[in-house]
């Protein structure tokens, strides 16, 4: 099934754990240090560098972009490292996450509460996934190198629904 | 005494970076193809296909197999009759730095574990072994950290049973679970000291995946594949491609066991000068 960003509530509610989808539209990369900064900024009441409402965050720190390419190898990193930061982001409007591996009980509860969704991307297939990224640019925290926040435009990016809005999970 | 210029070492390491990062090891590819052929779970088969396609795509387009281009670990086997003209360790780090820059790999190394700071390409980790002869063998293992984070060490009692050790290894794999990009290659170090067991577990990953496993390795592989974790942790019969064990004499009071897990993108390359 093909879906487009921004993800509306009806689309999210219709997706079930285990389903394969192809995502097109805008997503943001953010991993460990970017999460730490986003959460610190929220707690300090500061303005965030990206609009969290209905945003999709991809747990990814790509390799450097080759001269002729759009992005370097760009597969998912382990999602559970972001677990402590995620519930607050969901409370502030984050709609979807993309990563690899299972999430904590707290994250699962927050996904259900805020009608979010968690996808997994093909893990360890970062070269292949470059095919689906059409545009890439830094939007925040450039000093973090591969951990900076990038805005990506993706086309038919292959994903599997891992935890759906009703709390259904491929991990049981 | 054979003399080797440091610049030659730097060039050789830069080339190892390219080979290890773009080309999945032949034995790993064969093991993945075999897994794909026998896998019965439909989704697992789709994932194994993507993993094989990824390796082909990386090779064709000179892209890193995985965005986590690892913490480079360099194993140095240096003949006692070799003289290096220049600074060996600086030459190796320079080769890593140049390779990671030139081939657009990821700057994943922070200068201090607590202060962190802006990430760079080096320094790498080096393990040096002095051997007989007049050659130097360099092996690069760019170790991704999704799987490195799942490493384990347990200091068993010397009276521990094989069953207890097997349980520990299987538990380590289950704890890695979905997270560290299965199907895995499992390195196990048994004996020596705590640090040496860890080194053996990592070195075990360098061993070619080939027939001739020990009974303990075969038994562990069978039991690990029965966990049903499967490719990407979504179920299936292929949770691990191989279990490799290295042993070493140890103390009467102890039995260290270390587990080092590799993701399916097990990359390494060697050169002898």
mmCIF file of C-alpha atoms in Angstrom, chain A residues 18 20 31 33 60-67 71-78 80-81 100-102 120-131 143-146 160 170-171, chain B residues 43 46-47 50-51 53-54 57-58 62-69 100-108 116 118-119 121 145-147 149-150 178-181 232-234 264-265:
data_model
loop_
_atom_site.group_PDB
_atom_site.id
_atom_site.type_symbol
_atom_site.label_atom_id
_atom_site.label_comp_id
_atom_site.label_asym_id
_atom_site.label_seq_id
_atom_site.Cartn_x
_atom_site.Cartn_y
_atom_site.Cartn_z
ATOM 1 C CA UNK A 18 2.857 -6.394 9.903
ATOM 2 C CA UNK A 20 4.090 -3.439 4.239
ATOM 3 C CA UNK A 31 18.958 10.034 16.518
ATOM 4 C CA UNK A 33 22.003 13.509 20.425
ATOM 5 C CA UNK A 60 19.040 7.459 10.946
ATOM 6 C CA UNK A 61 22.522 8.902 10.728
ATOM 7 C CA UNK A 62 23.530 8.544 7.084
ATOM 8 C CA UNK A 63 27.017 8.085 5.710
ATOM 9 C CA UNK A 64 28.425 11.146 3.911
ATOM 10 C CA UNK A 65 26.786 12.104 0.652
ATOM 11 C CA UNK A 66 28.895 11.131 -2.392
ATOM 12 C CA UNK A 67 29.497 14.000 -4.845
ATOM 13 C CA UNK A 71 22.529 10.878 0.292
ATOM 14 C CA UNK A 72 24.993 8.292 1.566
ATOM 15 C CA UNK A 73 23.983 4.882 2.876
ATOM 16 C CA UNK A 74 20.932 5.574 5.075
ATOM 17 C CA UNK A 75 19.449 2.633 6.962
ATOM 18 C CA UNK A 76 17.730 2.724 10.352
ATOM 19 C CA UNK A 77 19.494 2.697 13.717
ATOM 20 C CA UNK A 78 18.285 0.902 16.879
ATOM 21 C CA UNK A 80 15.141 1.542 21.676
ATOM 22 C CA UNK A 81 17.933 4.038 22.406
ATOM 23 C CA UNK A 100 14.572 -0.881 13.759
ATOM 24 C CA UNK A 101 13.759 -3.177 16.675
ATOM 25 C CA UNK A 102 11.196 -3.208 19.467
ATOM 26 C CA UNK A 120 10.586 -0.407 10.733
ATOM 27 C CA UNK A 121 12.785 -0.022 7.671
ATOM 28 C CA UNK A 122 14.974 -2.751 6.152
ATOM 29 C CA UNK A 123 17.748 -2.996 8.702
ATOM 30 C CA UNK A 124 21.313 -3.085 7.450
ATOM 31 C CA UNK A 125 20.219 -2.188 3.916
ATOM 32 C CA UNK A 126 21.413 1.418 3.900
ATOM 33 C CA UNK A 127 22.823 1.328 0.371
ATOM 34 C CA UNK A 128 19.583 0.043 -1.143
ATOM 35 C CA UNK A 129 17.488 2.617 0.742
ATOM 36 C CA UNK A 130 19.348 5.511 -0.938
ATOM 37 C CA UNK A 131 17.257 4.687 -4.031
ATOM 38 C CA UNK A 143 27.576 20.467 14.534
ATOM 39 C CA UNK A 144 26.429 16.925 15.280
ATOM 40 C CA UNK A 145 27.658 15.666 11.895
ATOM 41 C CA UNK A 146 25.799 12.448 11.029
ATOM 42 C CA UNK A 160 6.736 -2.367 7.667
ATOM 43 C CA UNK A 170 4.750 -7.346 15.178
ATOM 44 C CA UNK A 171 6.875 -8.175 18.207
ATOM 45 C CA UNK B 43 8.416 -11.990 5.169
ATOM 46 C CA UNK B 46 11.604 -10.799 1.480
ATOM 47 C CA UNK B 47 14.008 -9.331 4.027
ATOM 48 C CA UNK B 50 16.584 -7.038 0.405
ATOM 49 C CA UNK B 51 19.824 -7.816 2.277
ATOM 50 C CA UNK B 53 20.045 -6.755 -3.097
ATOM 51 C CA UNK B 54 21.636 -4.239 -0.738
ATOM 52 C CA UNK B 57 23.682 -2.310 -4.886
ATOM 53 C CA UNK B 58 26.508 -1.220 -2.566
ATOM 54 C CA UNK B 62 30.393 2.237 -4.409
ATOM 55 C CA UNK B 63 28.162 2.843 -1.421
ATOM 56 C CA UNK B 64 28.699 1.743 2.149
ATOM 57 C CA UNK B 65 26.855 -1.539 2.776
ATOM 58 C CA UNK B 66 25.507 0.036 5.965
ATOM 59 C CA UNK B 67 25.420 3.676 7.046
ATOM 60 C CA UNK B 68 27.075 2.577 10.270
ATOM 61 C CA UNK B 69 30.536 2.243 8.801
ATOM 62 C CA UNK B 100 36.697 7.134 5.393
ATOM 63 C CA UNK B 101 36.922 10.602 3.834
ATOM 64 C CA UNK B 102 37.619 9.496 0.286
ATOM 65 C CA UNK B 103 34.860 6.877 0.179
ATOM 66 C CA UNK B 104 32.191 9.034 1.852
ATOM 67 C CA UNK B 105 31.832 6.842 4.911
ATOM 68 C CA UNK B 106 30.442 8.046 8.210
ATOM 69 C CA UNK B 107 32.266 10.057 10.839
ATOM 70 C CA UNK B 108 31.087 8.047 13.831
ATOM 71 C CA UNK B 116 31.449 13.239 23.208
ATOM 72 C CA UNK B 118 31.933 16.525 17.106
ATOM 73 C CA UNK B 119 32.413 13.114 15.506
ATOM 74 C CA UNK B 121 36.772 9.295 11.396
ATOM 75 C CA UNK B 145 27.677 -0.420 17.057
ATOM 76 C CA UNK B 146 24.087 -1.647 16.903
ATOM 77 C CA UNK B 147 25.520 -5.111 17.347
ATOM 78 C CA UNK B 149 26.185 -2.767 22.000
ATOM 79 C CA UNK B 150 24.933 -6.321 22.501
ATOM 80 C CA UNK B 178 15.305 -7.738 16.935
ATOM 81 C CA UNK B 179 17.675 -4.838 17.486
ATOM 82 C CA UNK B 180 21.067 -5.710 16.085
ATOM 83 C CA UNK B 181 20.219 -6.736 12.489
ATOM 84 C CA UNK B 232 15.105 -8.311 11.289
ATOM 85 C CA UNK B 233 13.526 -10.064 14.268
ATOM 86 C CA UNK B 234 10.252 -10.618 12.419
ATOM 87 C CA UNK B 264 24.467 -9.641 8.890
ATOM 88 C CA UNK B 265 26.660 -6.905 7.399
#
